Amino acid sequence: MNKHTGELPVSVINEQQQRLLENTEMVHKILIRDDFSSVREELTSSLPPFTLSEFITEWKASDDRIVKIPIIHAHDHVQPPSIQQHEDDGDPFTALMPVDLISQTLKRAFFVFVQNSASADTPNFEPYVSMIHKLYGQIRSLIPSRPDLHPLLNDDDVKVSACSADEMLTPLVQAGEALMLLEAPIRTESTSEWLRCVKWLKSGKDEDAGGSNGDDTFGMEMVEFAIASTVFLLIKADICCMDIAHEYLLNVVPYIKRVGNDYERNRFQKKYGAYPNSSVPYTKEWLRIIYKKCEVDESISTTKGAVTTIIRTQGFVNHLLFYNSAGQAMLMPEIFEMDLAWMNQIRSICRSAVIGSALFLHACNIASTSSQSMAYVHPLPDSLRLCKDLLVTALTKKYNSNQDLEDEVVSAVENIAKTLCPSLITDKLQFLRGCSIATIRGEDQVLNVLDGRLRNFFLAMCAQDSPFLKSRQVPAEIKTGKQASSQLHSLKSTSKGVSHHKQILIDSACQRGLSFFAEDLAVACDMAASMIDLAWNNYGELLLIPLFREVMREEEWID
């Protein structure tokens, strides 16, 4: 290790780090994400622990008998940074697509086949044995560096032990005990509960076996309980694999932060050609739109800071993120080719925020509540937070007709007004309905005012010298993987789980009268600022500034 830089020499960069670098999407997500304080919490919450009873309830719940506890695999992508999704805009990470339902139905069909085979007059335990082999293999894969322990879960022993309905649980006990030693402490409770239940069954319900609460096999025949138990342990083993992957990801984040920008620049040049002569026609066309739409003069050609400001603010915010194409499509610039899904989510959040804030102001006026004061209040009272959630749901649902849309949104707005003033008279509610319908149809001038405020919010936060981006800079100790408690403290939440840099965004949104959607807009603006900041770090001086000046020459500004 270089004692001056703290960096590892190339010779010791292990194969796993190289494999992770080959996952371009994962590297890009890590580089965009700068909020280290909540990464571990988010990774854990993405796979919350569940009890044995919860699993059995899901197993037995539906007519389809589809197991709804997520069956995941260690090679699956870790979920992307948390962005509140209000609408399906083509995000590749939607929760449960039809293909997943088909997959789960097929899994359940296989489980039924295994159960029928083991319950037949002439029982066939081969399908069940294959499930145990898969479970053993999954658990062995958790400790690849300890082949000396692999014989403890011997595939050859399974066929001998699982030879009757009464013995189907026997090979599972060793698997459960091994899994308990490998799981994170937060996961072990349900595995321990299952082991107590099985040992109690196998011991003839002897009190010395540890006891068990409730029905011994949860109302199932032994064959079905054994199959459900195997699926339960397979899921727990999969989650254990994912926990290990999450922990590894957290450990390699500093490494990716160190080498990721160079990696992305090299990958980009391999695909599009070396700087500054990269073949990026869509990026160049975007810069040409910036030149034509923005107030550009000759002085900019010699002022790097001015070019930087125009591209990062007006160029990115007004002419890409919120570009009004007037029916003419603009193709995504190559430098943002991996950000389309995030941009769609940001646009969706902002659409809801502008319309929802206008409707909120009308509700405040009708309720005789000072909209001037309410528009700047944060955090929202719990009653208003619930109203806001109902409004967002109404704004983002799919409807069969515009009338259905208007009726449901108006109902949500009336709910806000009644929460602010429970004694509203019918005439005022009727007037509120008219104002709300005008807003929904885009006929409300308040929308233009709020749209301008929202754009100014993004413009200010995406500037290179914005207080938000300065507050988000990661301490060198984290970049090198060395933690310092004093530095980590600066990244911790300021209040109620909100990080310092995110609080800057919330405060800025509130100052612009957008408090009703301040938290949503903070999430959206965080991602937008991260996008342009990463793009500028990767391509700004090397590609975008030379390309912008080339556009200016072509437009005859520069001789």
Coordinates of C-alpha atoms in Angstrom, one line a residue:
M1 CA 0.0 0.0 0.0
N2 CA 1.2 3.5 -0.8
K3 CA 1.8 5.1 2.5
H4 CA 1.2 8.6 1.1
T5 CA -2.0 7.9 -0.8
G6 CA -3.4 4.9 1.1
E7 CA -4.2 3.3 -2.3
L8 CA -3.7 -0.4 -3.0
P9 CA -1.4 -1.3 -5.8
V10 CA -3.0 -2.9 -8.9
S11 CA -1.5 -6.3 -8.0
V12 CA -3.6 -6.7 -4.9
I13 CA -6.9 -5.6 -6.4
N14 CA -8.8 -8.8 -6.0
E15 CA -11.0 -10.5 -8.6
Q16 CA -14.2 -9.6 -6.9
Q17 CA -13.4 -5.9 -7.2
Q18 CA -12.6 -6.3 -10.9
R19 CA -15.9 -8.2 -11.4
L20 CA -17.8 -5.4 -9.7
L21 CA -16.2 -2.9 -12.0
E22 CA -17.5 -4.9 -14.9
N23 CA -21.0 -4.2 -13.7
T24 CA -21.3 -0.7 -15.2
E25 CA -24.7 0.1 -13.8
M26 CA -23.7 -0.8 -10.2
V27 CA -20.5 1.4 -10.5
H28 CA -22.7 4.2 -11.8
K29 CA -25.1 4.0 -8.9
I30 CA -22.3 3.9 -6.4
L31 CA -20.7 7.0 -7.9
I32 CA -24.0 8.9 -7.9
R33 CA -24.8 8.0 -4.3
D34 CA -22.9 10.2 -1.8
D35 CA -25.1 9.8 1.3
F36 CA -23.1 7.2 3.2
S37 CA -25.0 7.6 6.5
S38 CA -28.1 5.6 5.4
V39 CA -26.6 3.0 3.0
R40 CA -26.4 0.2 5.6
E41 CA -29.9 1.0 6.9
E42 CA -31.4 1.0 3.4
L43 CA -29.7 -2.3 2.4
T44 CA -31.0 -3.9 5.6
S45 CA -34.5 -2.5 5.2
S46 CA -34.7 -3.7 1.6
L47 CA -34.8 -7.3 3.0
P48 CA -36.6 -7.0 6.4
P49 CA -36.6 -10.0 8.7
F50 CA -39.7 -12.1 8.9
T51 CA -41.0 -14.6 11.5
L52 CA -41.7 -18.2 10.9
S53 CA -45.4 -17.5 11.5
E54 CA -45.4 -14.8 8.8
F55 CA -43.8 -17.2 6.3
I56 CA -46.3 -19.9 7.0
T57 CA -49.2 -17.4 6.8
E58 CA -48.0 -16.4 3.3
W59 CA -47.5 -20.0 2.4
K60 CA -51.1 -20.9 3.2
A61 CA -52.7 -17.6 2.4
S62 CA -53.8 -17.5 -1.2
D63 CA -55.7 -19.9 -3.4
D64 CA -52.8 -19.9 -5.8
R65 CA -50.5 -20.9 -3.0
I66 CA -47.9 -18.4 -4.3
V67 CA -45.2 -17.7 -1.7
K68 CA -45.1 -13.9 -1.5
I69 CA -42.0 -13.7 0.8
P70 CA -39.4 -12.6 -1.8
I71 CA -37.2 -15.4 -3.1
I72 CA -34.0 -13.6 -4.2
H73 CA -30.6 -14.6 -5.2
A74 CA -27.1 -13.3 -4.4
H75 CA -26.4 -12.4 -8.0
D76 CA -29.4 -10.1 -8.3
H77 CA -28.6 -6.4 -8.4
V78 CA -28.7 -4.5 -5.2
Q79 CA -31.6 -2.0 -5.2
P80 CA -30.7 1.5 -6.4
P81 CA -30.6 4.5 -4.3
S82 CA -34.0 5.2 -2.7
I83 CA -36.1 7.5 -4.9
Q84 CA -39.7 7.8 -4.1
Q85 CA -41.6 6.4 -7.1
H86 CA -45.0 8.0 -7.9
E87 CA -45.6 6.6 -11.3
D88 CA -44.4 3.8 -13.6
D89 CA -42.1 5.7 -16.0
G90 CA -40.2 2.7 -17.2
D91 CA -38.1 2.3 -14.1
P92 CA -36.3 -1.1 -14.4
F93 CA -36.6 -1.7 -10.7
T94 CA -40.4 -2.0 -10.2
A95 CA -41.3 -4.3 -7.4
L96 CA -43.3 -7.2 -9.0
M97 CA -43.6 -7.5 -12.7
P98 CA -45.8 -10.2 -14.5
V99 CA -42.7 -12.3 -15.2
D100 CA -42.1 -12.5 -11.4
L101 CA -45.7 -13.7 -10.8
I102 CA -45.2 -16.4 -13.5
S103 CA -41.9 -17.4 -11.9
Q104 CA -43.5 -17.6 -8.4
T105 CA -46.5 -19.6 -9.8
L106 CA -44.1 -22.1 -11.5
K107 CA -42.2 -22.4 -8.2
R108 CA -45.3 -23.1 -6.3
A109 CA -46.4 -25.6 -9.0
F110 CA -43.1 -27.4 -8.4
F111 CA -43.7 -27.5 -4.7
V112 CA -47.1 -29.0 -5.2
F113 CA -45.5 -31.6 -7.5
V114 CA -42.9 -32.5 -4.8
Q115 CA -45.7 -32.8 -2.2
N116 CA -47.8 -35.0 -4.4
S117 CA -44.8 -37.2 -5.2
A118 CA -44.0 -37.7 -1.5
S119 CA -47.6 -38.3 -0.5
A120 CA -48.5 -40.8 -3.2
D121 CA -49.4 -44.5 -2.4
T122 CA -45.9 -45.3 -3.7
P123 CA -44.0 -42.3 -2.5
N124 CA -41.2 -40.8 -4.6
F125 CA -38.8 -38.7 -2.5
E126 CA -36.4 -37.9 -5.4
P127 CA -37.9 -34.4 -6.1
Y128 CA -37.7 -33.6 -2.4
V129 CA -34.1 -34.8 -2.2
S130 CA -33.2 -32.5 -5.1
M131 CA -34.6 -29.6 -3.0
I132 CA -32.4 -30.6 -0.1
H133 CA -29.4 -30.8 -2.4
K134 CA -30.0 -27.3 -3.6
L135 CA -30.3 -26.1 0.1
Y136 CA -27.1 -27.8 1.1
G137 CA -25.3 -26.3 -1.9
Q138 CA -26.6 -22.8 -1.2
I139 CA -25.4 -23.0 2.4
R140 CA -22.0 -24.4 1.4
S141 CA -21.6 -21.5 -1.0
L142 CA -21.8 -19.1 1.9
I143 CA -18.4 -20.5 3.1
P144 CA -16.4 -21.1 -0.1
S145 CA -13.1 -20.7 1.7
R146 CA -13.9 -23.5 4.3
P147 CA -14.2 -26.7 2.2
D148 CA -13.2 -28.6 5.3
L149 CA -16.7 -27.8 6.7
H150 CA -18.6 -28.8 3.5
P151 CA -18.8 -32.5 4.4
L152 CA -21.0 -31.6 7.4
L153 CA -23.8 -31.1 4.8
N154 CA -23.2 -34.2 2.7
D155 CA -25.5 -34.7 -0.3
D156 CA -25.0 -38.5 -0.1
D157 CA -26.5 -38.6 3.4
V158 CA -29.8 -37.0 2.3
K159 CA -31.1 -39.8 0.2
V160 CA -30.6 -42.2 3.1
S161 CA -32.2 -40.0 5.7
A162 CA -35.2 -38.6 3.7
C163 CA -36.7 -42.0 2.9
S164 CA -40.1 -41.7 4.6
A165 CA -42.6 -39.0 5.5
D166 CA -41.6 -39.2 9.1
E167 CA -37.9 -38.6 8.3
M168 CA -38.3 -35.8 5.8
L169 CA -37.3 -33.2 8.5
T170 CA -34.1 -35.0 9.5
P171 CA -31.7 -33.6 6.8
L172 CA -33.1 -30.1 7.5
V173 CA -32.0 -29.9 11.1
Q174 CA -28.3 -29.8 10.2
A175 CA -29.0 -27.2 7.5
G176 CA -30.9 -25.0 10.0
E177 CA -28.1 -25.3 12.6
A178 CA -25.5 -24.4 10.0
L179 CA -27.5 -21.5 8.7
M180 CA -27.9 -20.0 12.2
L181 CA -24.1 -19.8 12.5
L182 CA -23.9 -17.9 9.3
E183 CA -26.8 -15.5 9.5
A184 CA -26.7 -11.9 10.7
P185 CA -28.0 -11.7 14.3
I186 CA -31.1 -9.9 13.1
R187 CA -32.1 -12.9 11.0
T188 CA -31.5 -15.7 13.4
E189 CA -34.7 -15.5 15.5
S190 CA -37.0 -17.1 12.9
T191 CA -34.4 -19.8 12.1
S192 CA -34.1 -20.5 15.9
E193 CA -37.9 -20.7 16.2
W194 CA -38.1 -23.2 13.3
L195 CA -35.4 -25.3 14.9
R196 CA -37.2 -25.5 18.2
C197 CA -40.4 -26.5 16.5
V198 CA -38.7 -29.2 14.4
K199 CA -36.7 -30.6 17.3
W200 CA -39.8 -30.7 19.4
L201 CA -41.6 -32.7 16.7
K202 CA -38.7 -35.1 16.2
S203 CA -38.3 -35.7 19.9
G204 CA -41.9 -36.9 20.2
K205 CA -42.9 -33.6 21.7
D206 CA -40.7 -34.1 24.7
E207 CA -40.7 -31.1 27.0
D208 CA -36.9 -31.3 27.3
A209 CA -36.6 -30.6 23.6
G210 CA -37.3 -26.9 24.1
G211 CA -41.0 -26.7 23.7
S212 CA -43.0 -25.1 21.0
N213 CA -45.9 -22.6 21.0
G214 CA -49.1 -23.3 19.0
D215 CA -49.8 -26.0 16.5
D216 CA -46.8 -28.2 15.9
T217 CA -47.0 -28.3 12.1
F218 CA -49.2 -25.1 11.7
G219 CA -52.2 -27.2 10.6
M220 CA -50.3 -28.9 7.8
E221 CA -49.6 -32.6 7.1
M222 CA -46.0 -33.6 7.8
V223 CA -45.1 -33.8 4.1
E224 CA -46.3 -30.3 3.3
F225 CA -44.7 -28.9 6.5
A226 CA -41.4 -30.5 5.5
I227 CA -41.6 -28.9 2.0
A228 CA -42.6 -25.5 3.4
S229 CA -39.7 -25.8 5.9
T230 CA -37.3 -26.5 3.0
V231 CA -38.5 -23.5 1.1
F232 CA -38.3 -21.4 4.3
L233 CA -34.6 -22.4 4.7
L234 CA -33.9 -21.8 1.0
I235 CA -35.2 -18.3 1.3
K236 CA -33.2 -17.7 4.5
A237 CA -30.1 -19.0 2.7
D238 CA -30.8 -16.7 -0.2
I239 CA -31.2 -13.7 2.1
C240 CA -28.0 -14.6 3.9
C241 CA -26.2 -14.6 0.5
M242 CA -27.7 -11.1 -0.2
D243 CA -26.6 -9.8 3.3
I244 CA -23.1 -11.0 2.5
A245 CA -23.3 -9.2 -0.9
H246 CA -24.5 -6.1 0.8
E247 CA -21.7 -6.1 3.3
Y248 CA -19.2 -6.7 0.6
L249 CA -20.7 -3.8 -1.4
L250 CA -20.4 -1.5 1.6
N251 CA -16.7 -2.5 2.0
V252 CA -15.9 -1.9 -1.7
V253 CA -17.7 1.5 -1.9
P254 CA -14.5 3.4 -1.0
Y255 CA -12.6 1.5 -3.7
I256 CA -15.3 2.3 -6.3
K257 CA -15.3 5.9 -5.2
R258 CA -11.5 6.1 -5.8
V259 CA -11.3 4.4 -9.2
G260 CA -14.9 4.7 -10.5
N261 CA -14.6 8.1 -12.3
D262 CA -11.5 6.9 -14.3
Y263 CA -13.3 3.7 -15.0
E264 CA -16.4 5.5 -16.4
R265 CA -14.2 7.8 -18.5
N266 CA -12.2 4.9 -20.0
R267 CA -15.4 3.0 -20.7
F268 CA -16.9 6.0 -22.4
Q269 CA -13.9 6.6 -24.6
K270 CA -13.8 3.0 -25.6
K271 CA -17.4 3.3 -26.7
Y272 CA -17.4 6.8 -28.3
G273 CA -13.8 7.6 -29.0
A274 CA -11.1 9.6 -27.2
Y275 CA -11.6 13.1 -25.8
P276 CA -12.2 15.7 -27.1
N277 CA -13.0 14.1 -30.4
S278 CA -15.6 11.6 -29.1
S279 CA -18.4 10.8 -31.5
V280 CA -21.4 12.0 -29.3
P281 CA -23.9 13.5 -31.7
Y282 CA -26.8 13.7 -29.1
T283 CA -24.6 15.4 -26.5
K284 CA -23.5 17.9 -29.1
E285 CA -27.1 18.5 -30.2
W286 CA -28.0 19.1 -26.6
L287 CA -25.2 21.7 -26.3
R288 CA -26.4 23.3 -29.4
I289 CA -29.9 23.7 -27.9
I290 CA -28.2 25.2 -24.8
Y291 CA -26.4 27.7 -27.0
K292 CA -29.5 28.7 -28.9
K293 CA -31.8 29.0 -25.9
C294 CA -29.5 30.6 -23.4
E295 CA -28.1 34.1 -23.4
V296 CA -24.6 33.4 -24.8
D297 CA -22.1 36.1 -25.8
E298 CA -18.5 36.1 -27.0
S299 CA -17.0 36.5 -23.5
I300 CA -18.2 33.0 -22.6
S301 CA -15.8 31.5 -25.2
T302 CA -12.8 32.5 -22.9
T303 CA -14.5 32.0 -19.5
K304 CA -14.5 28.4 -18.3
G305 CA -16.6 29.3 -15.2
A306 CA -19.3 30.9 -17.3
V307 CA -19.5 27.8 -19.6
T308 CA -19.6 25.6 -16.6
T309 CA -22.5 27.5 -15.0
I310 CA -24.6 27.6 -18.2
I311 CA -24.2 23.9 -18.8
R312 CA -24.7 22.7 -15.2
T313 CA -27.7 25.0 -14.5
Q314 CA -29.8 26.2 -17.5
G315 CA -28.5 23.6 -19.8
F316 CA -29.1 20.6 -17.5
V317 CA -32.2 21.8 -15.7
N318 CA -34.2 23.8 -18.3
H319 CA -33.0 22.1 -21.5
L320 CA -32.7 18.5 -20.5
L321 CA -34.3 17.6 -17.2
F322 CA -37.4 19.8 -17.8
Y323 CA -37.0 20.2 -21.5
N324 CA -40.2 21.4 -23.2
S325 CA -39.9 19.8 -26.6
A326 CA -43.1 21.2 -28.0
G327 CA -43.8 17.8 -29.6
Q328 CA -40.3 17.4 -30.9
A329 CA -38.4 14.6 -29.2
M330 CA -34.8 15.1 -28.1
L331 CA -32.6 12.0 -27.8
M332 CA -30.7 11.5 -24.5
P333 CA -27.2 12.8 -24.6
E334 CA -24.6 10.0 -24.4
I335 CA -23.1 11.2 -21.2
F336 CA -26.5 10.6 -19.4
E337 CA -27.2 7.3 -21.1
M338 CA -27.5 5.4 -17.8
D339 CA -29.7 8.1 -16.1
L340 CA -32.9 7.9 -18.1
A341 CA -34.9 5.9 -15.5
W342 CA -33.9 8.4 -12.8
M343 CA -34.8 11.4 -14.9
N344 CA -38.2 10.0 -15.5
Q345 CA -38.7 9.5 -11.8
I346 CA -37.6 13.1 -11.1
R347 CA -40.0 14.4 -13.7
S348 CA -42.8 12.4 -12.2
I349 CA -42.1 13.7 -8.7
C350 CA -41.9 17.2 -9.9
R351 CA -45.2 17.0 -11.9
S352 CA -47.0 15.8 -8.7
A353 CA -45.2 18.4 -6.6
V354 CA -46.3 21.4 -8.8
I355 CA -49.9 20.3 -9.3
G356 CA -50.2 19.1 -5.7
S357 CA -48.7 22.3 -4.3
A358 CA -51.2 24.4 -6.3
L359 CA -54.1 22.3 -5.1
F360 CA -52.8 22.6 -1.5
L361 CA -52.7 26.4 -1.8
H362 CA -56.3 26.4 -3.0
A363 CA -57.4 24.2 -0.1
C364 CA -55.6 26.6 2.3
N365 CA -57.4 29.6 0.8
I366 CA -60.8 27.9 1.0
A367 CA -60.2 26.9 4.6
S368 CA -59.3 30.5 5.5
T369 CA -55.8 29.3 6.5
S370 CA -53.0 31.5 5.6
S371 CA -51.5 29.8 2.5
Q372 CA -48.5 32.2 2.8
S373 CA -47.6 30.6 6.2
M374 CA -48.7 27.0 5.4
A375 CA -46.6 26.9 2.2
Y376 CA -43.5 27.3 4.3
V377 CA -44.3 25.0 7.2
H378 CA -42.1 21.9 7.7
P379 CA -42.4 19.2 8.9
L380 CA -46.0 18.8 8.1
P381 CA -48.4 17.8 10.8
D382 CA -49.3 14.1 10.7
S383 CA -52.8 14.8 9.6
L384 CA -51.6 16.8 6.6
R385 CA -49.0 14.2 5.8
L386 CA -51.7 11.6 5.5
C387 CA -53.8 14.0 3.3
K388 CA -50.7 14.6 1.1
D389 CA -50.2 10.8 0.6
L390 CA -53.8 10.5 -0.5
L391 CA -53.4 13.3 -2.9
V392 CA -50.3 11.8 -4.4
T393 CA -52.1 8.5 -4.8
A394 CA -55.0 10.2 -6.6
L395 CA -52.6 12.2 -8.9
T396 CA -50.6 9.2 -10.0
K397 CA -53.2 6.4 -10.3
K398 CA -54.3 5.1 -13.7
Y399 CA -57.9 6.0 -14.6
N400 CA -60.4 5.0 -17.3
S401 CA -61.6 8.6 -17.9
N402 CA -60.7 12.2 -17.1
Q403 CA -63.9 12.4 -15.1
D404 CA -62.7 9.7 -12.7
L405 CA -59.4 11.5 -12.3
E406 CA -61.0 14.8 -11.5
D407 CA -63.5 13.3 -9.1
E408 CA -60.8 11.4 -7.1
V409 CA -58.3 14.3 -7.0
V410 CA -61.0 16.8 -6.0
S411 CA -62.0 14.4 -3.2
A412 CA -58.4 14.4 -1.9
V413 CA -58.2 18.2 -2.1
E414 CA -61.5 18.5 -0.2
N415 CA -60.1 16.2 2.4
I416 CA -57.1 18.6 2.9
A417 CA -59.5 21.6 3.3
K418 CA -61.7 19.8 5.8
T419 CA -58.6 18.8 7.8
L420 CA -57.6 22.4 8.0
C421 CA -61.2 23.6 8.7
P422 CA -63.7 20.9 9.7
S423 CA -66.7 23.3 9.5
L424 CA -66.4 24.2 5.8
I425 CA -69.7 25.0 4.2
T426 CA -70.9 23.5 0.9
D427 CA -70.6 26.6 -1.1
K428 CA -66.9 26.9 -0.3
L429 CA -66.3 23.2 -1.2
Q430 CA -68.1 23.8 -4.5
F431 CA -65.8 26.7 -5.3
L432 CA -62.8 24.6 -4.3
R433 CA -64.0 21.9 -6.7
G434 CA -63.9 24.5 -9.6
C435 CA -60.4 25.7 -8.7
S436 CA -59.2 22.1 -8.4
I437 CA -60.6 21.1 -11.8
A438 CA -59.0 24.2 -13.4
T439 CA -55.6 23.2 -11.9
I440 CA -56.0 19.6 -13.1
R441 CA -56.7 20.8 -16.6
G442 CA -53.7 23.1 -16.6
E443 CA -55.8 26.2 -16.7
D444 CA -54.5 27.6 -13.4
Q445 CA -51.9 30.5 -13.5
V446 CA -50.6 29.3 -10.1
L447 CA -49.0 26.4 -11.9
N448 CA -46.7 28.7 -13.9
V449 CA -45.6 30.4 -10.7
L450 CA -44.9 27.2 -8.9
D451 CA -43.2 25.7 -11.9
G452 CA -40.9 28.7 -12.0
R453 CA -40.1 28.3 -8.3
L454 CA -39.4 24.6 -8.8
R455 CA -37.0 25.3 -11.7
N456 CA -35.2 28.0 -9.6
F457 CA -34.8 25.4 -6.8
F458 CA -33.2 22.9 -9.1
L459 CA -31.0 25.6 -10.8
A460 CA -29.7 26.8 -7.4
M461 CA -29.0 23.3 -6.1
C462 CA -27.3 22.0 -9.3
A463 CA -24.8 24.9 -9.6
Q464 CA -21.2 23.9 -8.9
D465 CA -20.9 26.3 -6.0
S466 CA -24.3 25.4 -4.4
P467 CA -24.3 25.0 -0.6
F468 CA -26.0 21.7 -1.1
L469 CA -23.2 20.1 -3.2
K470 CA -20.5 21.6 -0.8
S471 CA -22.3 20.1 2.2
R472 CA -22.4 16.7 0.6
Q473 CA -18.6 16.3 0.0
V474 CA -17.4 13.0 1.5
P475 CA -14.5 13.1 4.0
A476 CA -11.3 11.7 2.8
E477 CA -11.3 9.1 5.6
I478 CA -14.4 7.5 4.0
K479 CA -13.1 7.7 0.5
T480 CA -10.0 5.7 1.6
G481 CA -12.0 3.3 3.7
K482 CA -10.7 4.7 7.0
Q483 CA -13.4 5.8 9.4
A484 CA -13.1 8.7 11.7
S485 CA -15.8 9.2 14.2
S486 CA -15.6 13.0 14.1
Q487 CA -16.0 13.0 10.3
L488 CA -18.7 10.4 10.3
H489 CA -20.7 12.5 12.8
S490 CA -21.0 15.3 10.2
L491 CA -22.9 12.9 7.9
K492 CA -25.4 11.8 10.6
S493 CA -28.9 13.0 10.7
T494 CA -29.7 16.5 11.9
S495 CA -33.2 15.6 13.1
K496 CA -35.6 12.7 12.7
G497 CA -33.3 10.8 10.3
V498 CA -32.7 13.6 7.9
S499 CA -29.1 14.1 6.9
H500 CA -27.5 17.5 6.9
H501 CA -27.2 17.9 3.2
K502 CA -30.8 16.6 2.7
Q503 CA -32.0 19.2 5.2
I504 CA -30.5 21.9 3.1
L505 CA -32.7 20.8 0.2
I506 CA -35.8 20.6 2.4
D507 CA -35.2 24.1 3.8
S508 CA -34.6 25.5 0.3
A509 CA -37.8 24.0 -1.0
C510 CA -39.7 25.4 2.0
Q511 CA -38.2 28.9 1.4
R512 CA -39.8 28.8 -2.1
G513 CA -43.2 27.9 -0.7
L514 CA -43.0 24.2 -1.7
S515 CA -43.2 22.7 1.8
F516 CA -46.1 20.4 1.0
F517 CA -43.7 18.4 -1.2
A518 CA -40.4 19.5 0.3
E519 CA -39.2 16.0 1.2
D520 CA -40.2 14.6 -2.2
L521 CA -38.4 17.4 -4.0
A522 CA -35.3 17.0 -1.8
V523 CA -35.1 13.4 -3.0
A524 CA -35.6 14.4 -6.6
C525 CA -33.1 17.3 -6.4
D526 CA -30.5 15.2 -4.7
M527 CA -30.6 12.7 -7.6
A528 CA -30.5 15.5 -10.2
A529 CA -27.6 17.3 -8.6
S530 CA -25.8 14.0 -8.3
M531 CA -26.3 13.3 -12.0
I532 CA -24.9 16.6 -13.3
D533 CA -22.1 16.6 -10.7
L534 CA -20.9 13.1 -11.7
A535 CA -21.3 14.0 -15.4
W536 CA -19.3 17.2 -15.0
N537 CA -16.6 15.4 -13.0
N538 CA -16.3 12.8 -15.7
Y539 CA -16.7 14.8 -18.9
G540 CA -16.9 18.6 -18.1
E541 CA -13.4 20.0 -18.8
L542 CA -12.3 17.0 -21.0
L543 CA -15.3 16.9 -23.3
L544 CA -18.2 19.3 -22.7
I545 CA -16.3 22.6 -22.6
P546 CA -14.4 21.8 -25.8
L547 CA -17.5 20.6 -27.5
F548 CA -19.5 23.6 -26.4
R549 CA -16.8 25.9 -27.9
E550 CA -16.9 23.9 -31.1
V551 CA -20.7 24.5 -31.3
M552 CA -20.0 28.2 -30.8
R553 CA -17.5 28.2 -33.6
E554 CA -20.0 26.5 -35.9
E555 CA -22.5 29.1 -35.0
E556 CA -19.9 31.8 -35.9
W557 CA -19.4 33.3 -32.5
I558 CA -15.7 32.4 -32.5
D559 CA -13.4 33.0 -35.4

